[in-house]
Amino acid sequence: MHLLLINPRLPESFWSFKWAVDHVLPGKRAVNPPLGLATLAALCPSDWDVEIVDENVETIPLTTTADIVGVCGMGVQHPRQRELLAYYHKQGHYVVAGGSYASLCREDYSALADTVVAGEAEYIWKAFCDDFERGEPKPLYHETGTVALADSPLPRFDLLKLDLYTNVTLQFSRGCPFRCEFCDIIVMFGRKPRTKSLGQVERELDELRRLGARQVFFVDDNLIGNPRQAKDLLRFLDHYQKRHRHAFSFGTEVSLNLAQDEEMLDLLRAANFGWVFIGIESTDPASLTETGKTQNLREDPLTAVRRIYAHGIDVLAGFIIGFDNDTLDTFETQYRFITEAGIQSAMVGLLTALPRTPLYDRMQREGRLIETDTTGDNTGATTNIVPKTMTLEALVEGYQALYTRLLTGPEIGRRLRNKLAYLRNPIYGSGYALPQRLAIISRLFVRGIAPGGLGHILPFLGTIPLRSPGQIPLMISDWIIGLSMQRFAARQLAPEERDVPGIEGRIAAFRTAIARAIEAGRVSITLSHGPITRVVVSFTGLIDRRIVLASARYLSRLLMETQARLTLRFHAMEPTRLNQVDRLLDRLKAYGDRVSIMADEHLWGRLAVDTSVFHLVLPDRTPHAVGRAGA
């Protein structure tokens, strides 16, 4: 049996650090690999041929011999997940939908997939495999019981292209003891943390070490949810690291009450945890009480963060604006705290109600839900909640202004200085060899610092810790993070494109340059103006080198200088001339996240479109009748 598992391409967000991955870090394509698919692969019968394709680092196969195509997805991946399910179903494959969004909203997939897998997979996936081999697969496999993580297998890390990611991922526990109103973790995994055995963790680390991994992210939603078991794990990791000469640098997610547990902090340092991500959300006690995040009320959050710094552990943090108690003054409060705490990776999001969370239910009762395409990414300038104390427009404008303020060169430098004053002996190490570190620093300066002029150069020079060289790796990392977030915010969170005359002028110049091709009907150009200008360029029949060079020159400048979206359509083209298309796409790949590709189906397989770079529009988004049994 041949199984193809696909992780759909993620839309760009703060979490993707696209600029850093594309322009600074050597040979990397994404941050984290799909651990869920590697686990699913390990649950398959031993004689199955399993293939994992992560569209974030490689292109999807347009043709496959797979008997089953499984497509996972979080909420933000749902649009692409729908496209992939429909495409492979049309090709005649048995399609299975899974992932966190299918677990929360399984009813949304009934017309999209032959089978939906909802919930933790350890038991129900094995049941599906058995049923499929018998030719009797069910339309829904829904885990309603409690999965013992002792039954979770060693993930098939060998099926992942680990060298293309900045981190590798590993999981120790599921579940969180707290009751945050907006969080879907307790909906999916419950409030009683369940853990793997230390022996399971050891086997996973041994395999990752064998594969050459160094940077490991424990993806637990709260690693310290069960403090006793977490301390047992950390003691084990300390011993493991000593036996293997600190083979790994770790990071994870924890709750802010970590700061009150000195033993836990000491154990994290001993085990070589260089960073933790914490949901701080707000410094307003009323907002924290409103959302049920009482664990953050135990002491002043600034004191808590600085105590974590004192143990050499960096803090990445999430913040939320839009609680019922928030006002326009909240933006200033959040700015002051993020700055004083020196939190460089500050993921500020607008409060969003995820399906089946307590917040969603409350907003529904209060009639405050907004119909939107938002499916889980709260770091865009949108929300599905009607704010209580300000208008939606004021909320969005305040959010955009906050990020504009936080992400200037001087502000990045100010936060870094505030952090290094308390994080004097960081555990963080880059994990790269010396030649790679030097190359990273060179690319950072040439591609990130220098183009910003004195507004970047002077703050950068002002943060070099000449008297504390052990802080330099963290300092370099913070500048990479800050500039990556700056680039994302400039593209995705800035006020919408309004340079209509400028765009029309560029397109007019393009039309003039290829006037003969337009007259001959080989090229057509259309524009549609909305919040974002969309440009569609259609190529028909023969395109020669002159057309390609003109298109590359004018379209790359359009994408570089504006926020326009571009669609390229290829019709009735001679396959022998597709090398010209390849040249055009190569020139536009730096802006691939804003470029969609459409082509006649007879060109598929011949047209080299990397779907991890461009959005290849699949030919049929309309779900067909499903429910076929067997292979």
Tab-separated table of C-alpha atoms in Angstrom, residues 126-402:
chain	number	residue	atom	x	y	z
A	126	LYS	CA	-4.440	2.074	13.071
A	127	ALA	CA	-8.161	1.290	12.870
A	128	PHE	CA	-8.410	3.166	9.570
A	129	CYS	CA	-5.423	1.277	8.124
A	130	ASP	CA	-6.968	-2.065	9.092
A	131	ASP	CA	-10.345	-1.084	7.617
A	132	PHE	CA	-8.792	0.226	4.417
A	133	GLU	CA	-6.876	-2.994	3.825
A	134	ARG	CA	-10.160	-4.883	4.186
A	135	GLY	CA	-11.849	-2.495	1.737
A	136	GLU	CA	-14.181	-1.125	4.452
A	137	PRO	CA	-12.916	2.345	5.438
A	138	LYS	CA	-15.363	4.561	7.348
A	139	PRO	CA	-16.040	8.212	6.514
A	140	LEU	CA	-15.105	9.357	10.046
A	141	TYR	CA	-12.652	8.198	12.677
A	142	HIS	CA	-13.083	10.342	15.767
A	143	GLU	CA	-11.016	9.812	18.907
A	144	THR	CA	-13.255	10.460	21.913
A	145	GLY	CA	-11.235	8.600	24.543
A	146	THR	CA	-7.909	9.219	26.255
A	147	VAL	CA	-4.753	8.273	24.398
A	148	ALA	CA	-1.892	6.942	26.515
A	149	LEU	CA	1.291	8.458	25.124
A	150	ALA	CA	3.092	5.238	25.977
A	151	ASP	CA	1.356	3.999	22.813
A	152	SER	CA	2.825	6.768	20.663
A	153	PRO	CA	5.542	5.365	18.376
A	154	LEU	CA	8.992	6.631	17.515
A	155	PRO	CA	8.223	9.156	14.740
A	156	ARG	CA	9.582	8.434	11.257
A	157	PHE	CA	12.091	11.273	11.378
A	158	ASP	CA	13.898	9.552	8.533
A	159	LEU	CA	11.057	10.515	6.174
A	160	LEU	CA	11.600	14.231	6.844
A	161	LYS	CA	14.224	16.415	5.159
A	162	LEU	CA	15.494	17.625	8.529
A	163	ASP	CA	18.415	19.602	7.122
A	164	LEU	CA	15.955	22.043	5.509
A	165	TYR	CA	14.537	23.199	8.885
A	166	THR	CA	16.003	25.490	11.519
A	167	ASN	CA	14.690	23.176	14.263
A	168	VAL	CA	13.571	19.604	14.642
A	169	THR	CA	10.531	18.843	16.787
A	170	LEU	CA	9.810	16.418	19.594
A	171	GLN	CA	6.868	16.013	21.961
A	172	PHE	CA	6.863	14.907	25.598
A	173	SER	CA	3.366	15.789	26.775
A	174	ARG	CA	-0.131	16.749	25.651
A	175	GLY	CA	-2.622	18.792	27.607
A	176	CYS	CA	-2.486	21.855	29.845
A	177	PRO	CA	-3.915	22.319	33.369
A	178	PHE	CA	-5.081	25.906	32.842
A	179	ARG	CA	-8.395	27.308	31.563
A	180	CYS	CA	-7.512	30.152	29.185
A	181	GLU	CA	-10.785	31.094	27.523
A	182	PHE	CA	-9.356	31.633	24.023
A	183	CYS	CA	-7.249	28.456	23.862
A	184	ASP	CA	-8.155	25.329	21.915
A	185	ILE	CA	-5.518	23.105	23.547
A	186	ILE	CA	-7.732	21.944	26.400
A	187	VAL	CA	-10.510	21.308	23.865
A	188	MET	CA	-8.303	18.922	21.899
A	189	PHE	CA	-6.038	17.445	24.571
A	190	GLY	CA	-7.698	18.048	27.919
A	191	ARG	CA	-6.556	19.636	31.165
A	192	LYS	CA	-4.620	16.693	32.582
A	193	PRO	CA	-1.175	16.535	30.965
A	194	ARG	CA	-0.191	13.116	29.660
A	195	THR	CA	3.430	12.248	29.007
A	196	LYS	CA	5.678	9.845	27.183
A	197	SER	CA	8.127	7.730	29.174
A	198	LEU	CA	11.726	8.843	29.529
A	199	GLY	CA	12.688	5.773	27.539
A	200	GLN	CA	10.575	6.983	24.614
A	201	VAL	CA	12.216	10.407	24.770
A	202	GLU	CA	15.643	8.792	24.838
A	203	ARG	CA	14.911	6.723	21.735
A	204	GLU	CA	13.702	9.817	19.893
A	205	LEU	CA	16.782	11.805	20.883
A	206	ASP	CA	19.042	8.944	19.845
A	207	GLU	CA	17.403	8.898	16.418
A	208	LEU	CA	17.629	12.678	16.033
A	209	ARG	CA	21.256	12.594	17.102
A	210	ARG	CA	21.924	9.840	14.551
A	211	LEU	CA	20.380	12.059	11.869
A	212	GLY	CA	22.614	14.979	12.855
A	213	ALA	CA	20.012	17.258	14.482
A	214	ARG	CA	21.173	19.850	17.018
A	215	GLN	CA	18.371	22.377	17.582
A	216	VAL	CA	15.346	20.664	19.164
A	217	PHE	CA	11.975	22.259	19.885
A	218	PHE	CA	9.755	20.451	22.410
A	219	VAL	CA	6.363	21.296	20.896
A	220	ASP	CA	4.441	20.661	24.129
A	221	ASP	CA	1.891	23.407	24.657
A	222	ASN	CA	3.094	23.665	28.251
A	223	LEU	CA	6.114	21.530	29.083
A	224	ILE	CA	5.749	22.291	32.810
A	225	GLY	CA	2.006	21.561	32.963
A	226	ASN	CA	2.821	18.673	35.317
A	227	PRO	CA	5.766	20.076	37.333
A	228	ARG	CA	6.875	16.780	38.855
A	229	GLN	CA	7.024	14.966	35.528
A	230	ALA	CA	8.648	17.963	33.858
A	231	LYS	CA	11.435	17.962	36.458
A	232	ASP	CA	11.978	14.242	35.952
A	233	LEU	CA	12.329	14.910	32.221
A	234	LEU	CA	14.762	17.776	32.750
A	235	ARG	CA	16.953	15.714	35.086
A	236	PHE	CA	17.027	12.977	32.471
A	237	LEU	CA	17.916	15.494	29.736
A	238	ASP	CA	20.729	16.893	31.878
A	239	HIS	CA	22.223	13.398	32.234
A	240	TYR	CA	21.643	12.661	28.546
A	241	GLN	CA	23.400	15.869	27.516
A	242	LYS	CA	26.397	15.081	29.725
A	243	ARG	CA	26.670	11.566	28.288
A	244	HIS	CA	26.636	13.018	24.776
A	245	ARG	CA	28.582	16.222	25.435
A	246	HIS	CA	25.596	18.540	25.082
A	247	ALA	CA	24.547	17.283	21.668
A	248	PHE	CA	21.345	19.346	21.672
A	249	SER	CA	20.167	22.891	22.259
A	250	PHE	CA	16.536	22.896	23.387
A	251	GLY	CA	13.592	25.276	23.338
A	252	THR	CA	9.974	24.823	24.413
A	253	GLU	CA	6.679	26.424	25.486
A	254	VAL	CA	5.907	27.021	29.163
A	255	SER	CA	3.607	29.103	31.335
A	256	LEU	CA	4.756	32.228	33.187
A	257	ASN	CA	4.562	30.536	36.582
A	258	LEU	CA	7.915	28.999	35.622
A	259	ALA	CA	9.475	32.148	37.086
A	260	GLN	CA	8.352	31.200	40.621
A	261	ASP	CA	10.008	27.758	40.476
A	262	GLU	CA	13.742	28.187	41.008
A	263	GLU	CA	14.377	24.451	40.831
A	264	MET	CA	12.660	24.243	37.443
A	265	LEU	CA	14.705	27.178	36.160
A	266	ASP	CA	17.940	25.557	37.328
A	267	LEU	CA	16.963	22.280	35.676
A	268	LEU	CA	16.116	23.992	32.383
A	269	ARG	CA	19.526	25.648	32.379
A	270	ALA	CA	21.298	22.396	33.233
A	271	ALA	CA	19.503	20.589	30.396
A	272	ASN	CA	20.596	23.305	27.911
A	273	PHE	CA	17.254	25.004	27.190
A	274	GLY	CA	18.243	28.243	25.481
A	275	TRP	CA	14.750	29.708	25.130
A	276	VAL	CA	11.141	29.357	26.186
A	277	PHE	CA	7.974	30.701	24.582
A	278	ILE	CA	5.447	32.102	27.081
A	279	GLY	CA	1.918	33.334	26.560
A	280	ILE	CA	2.092	36.575	28.536
A	281	GLU	CA	-0.928	37.969	26.638
A	282	SER	CA	-1.432	41.079	28.794
A	283	THR	CA	-0.040	42.864	31.827
A	284	ASP	CA	-3.527	44.070	32.830
A	285	PRO	CA	-4.833	41.982	35.758
A	286	ALA	CA	-8.432	42.642	34.675
A	287	SER	CA	-7.817	41.230	31.183
A	288	LEU	CA	-5.976	38.205	32.582
A	289	THR	CA	-8.825	37.533	34.996
A	290	GLU	CA	-11.362	37.957	32.193
A	291	THR	CA	-9.697	35.308	30.053
A	292	GLY	CA	-8.957	32.902	32.908
A	293	LYS	CA	-5.163	33.224	32.734
A	294	THR	CA	-4.733	33.413	36.489
A	295	GLN	CA	-1.299	31.757	36.410
A	296	ASN	CA	0.056	35.082	35.125
A	297	LEU	CA	-1.201	36.978	38.164
A	298	ARG	CA	1.243	35.570	40.708
A	299	GLU	CA	3.758	38.405	40.416
A	300	ASP	CA	4.727	41.376	38.293
A	301	PRO	CA	5.383	39.943	34.790
A	302	LEU	CA	8.436	42.142	34.228
A	303	THR	CA	10.022	40.736	37.381
A	304	ALA	CA	9.136	37.219	36.227
A	305	VAL	CA	10.718	37.675	32.788
A	306	ARG	CA	13.898	39.131	34.224
A	307	ARG	CA	14.223	36.231	36.671
A	308	ILE	CA	14.085	33.821	33.740
A	309	TYR	CA	16.738	35.913	31.975
A	310	ALA	CA	18.925	35.666	35.073
A	311	HIS	CA	19.110	31.902	34.522
A	312	GLY	CA	20.455	32.424	30.980
A	313	ILE	CA	17.146	31.543	29.285
A	314	ASP	CA	15.733	33.785	26.569
A	315	VAL	CA	12.002	34.559	26.497
A	316	LEU	CA	9.897	34.610	23.354
A	317	ALA	CA	6.361	35.711	24.124
A	318	GLY	CA	2.840	35.998	22.826
A	319	PHE	CA	0.586	38.996	23.498
A	320	ILE	CA	-3.073	39.621	22.752
A	321	ILE	CA	-5.006	42.852	22.242
A	322	GLY	CA	-8.789	42.941	22.067
A	323	PHE	CA	-9.908	41.669	25.445
A	324	ASP	CA	-13.163	43.222	26.666
A	325	ASN	CA	-11.223	45.245	29.222
A	326	ASP	CA	-8.739	46.623	26.666
A	327	THR	CA	-8.919	50.241	25.543
A	328	LEU	CA	-6.893	52.403	23.185
A	329	ASP	CA	-4.439	52.880	26.079
A	330	THR	CA	-3.651	49.159	25.907
A	331	PHE	CA	-1.435	49.657	22.850
A	332	GLU	CA	0.843	51.969	24.830
A	333	THR	CA	0.854	49.575	27.799
A	334	GLN	CA	1.854	46.660	25.590
A	335	TYR	CA	4.565	48.724	23.917
A	336	ARG	CA	6.101	49.766	27.238
A	337	PHE	CA	6.167	46.230	28.614
A	338	ILE	CA	7.597	44.618	25.461
A	339	THR	CA	10.284	47.296	25.321
A	340	GLU	CA	11.234	47.198	29.015
A	341	ALA	CA	11.245	43.393	29.036
A	342	GLY	CA	13.419	43.353	25.920
A	343	ILE	CA	11.301	40.708	24.208
A	344	GLN	CA	12.449	40.627	20.603
A	345	SER	CA	10.217	37.823	19.394
A	346	ALA	CA	7.004	39.488	20.569
A	347	MET	CA	4.091	37.901	18.722
A	348	VAL	CA	1.273	40.382	19.239
A	349	GLY	CA	-2.081	39.225	17.937
A	350	LEU	CA	-5.674	40.386	17.924
A	351	LEU	CA	-7.994	38.303	20.069
A	352	THR	CA	-9.574	35.652	17.844
A	353	ALA	CA	-12.283	33.133	18.739
A	354	LEU	CA	-11.339	29.637	17.583
A	355	PRO	CA	-14.166	27.138	17.041
A	356	ARG	CA	-15.300	25.138	20.101
A	357	THR	CA	-13.328	27.253	22.570
A	358	PRO	CA	-15.081	28.849	25.556
A	359	LEU	CA	-14.400	32.247	23.984
A	360	TYR	CA	-16.129	31.211	20.748
A	361	ASP	CA	-19.161	30.007	22.653
A	362	ARG	CA	-19.351	33.254	24.643
A	363	MET	CA	-18.972	35.459	21.573
A	364	GLN	CA	-21.695	33.440	19.858
A	365	ARG	CA	-24.041	33.915	22.824
A	366	GLU	CA	-23.321	37.640	22.857
A	367	GLY	CA	-23.806	38.006	19.090
A	368	ARG	CA	-20.272	39.313	18.605
A	369	LEU	CA	-18.888	36.853	16.060
A	370	ILE	CA	-17.901	38.260	12.658
A	371	GLU	CA	-18.123	36.108	9.541
A	372	THR	CA	-14.573	36.023	8.235
A	373	ASP	CA	-12.105	33.815	6.430
A	374	THR	CA	-9.846	33.969	9.490
A	375	THR	CA	-9.020	30.413	10.494
A	376	GLY	CA	-6.514	30.624	13.302
A	377	ASP	CA	-3.795	33.161	12.447
A	378	ASN	CA	-4.226	35.966	14.958
A	379	THR	CA	-1.100	37.800	13.784
A	380	GLY	CA	-2.856	39.349	10.798
A	381	ALA	CA	-4.662	42.663	11.037
A	382	THR	CA	-8.051	41.009	11.395
A	383	THR	CA	-10.292	39.307	13.932
A	384	ASN	CA	-13.643	37.532	14.045
A	385	ILE	CA	-14.759	39.332	17.236
A	386	VAL	CA	-16.607	42.630	17.572
A	387	PRO	CA	-14.502	44.630	20.085
A	388	LYS	CA	-16.274	45.869	23.186
A	389	THR	CA	-14.476	49.132	24.037
A	390	MET	CA	-13.359	50.438	20.630
A	391	THR	CA	-14.313	50.194	17.002
A	392	LEU	CA	-12.893	47.434	14.855
A	393	GLU	CA	-11.200	50.070	12.695
A	394	ALA	CA	-9.514	51.626	15.749
A	395	LEU	CA	-8.377	48.193	16.924
A	396	VAL	CA	-6.767	47.380	13.566
A	397	GLU	CA	-5.189	50.815	13.191
A	398	GLY	CA	-3.765	50.642	16.720
A	399	TYR	CA	-2.382	47.186	16.027
A	400	GLN	CA	-0.671	48.270	12.811
A	401	ALA	CA	0.753	51.352	14.534
A	402	LEU	CA	2.094	49.256	17.434
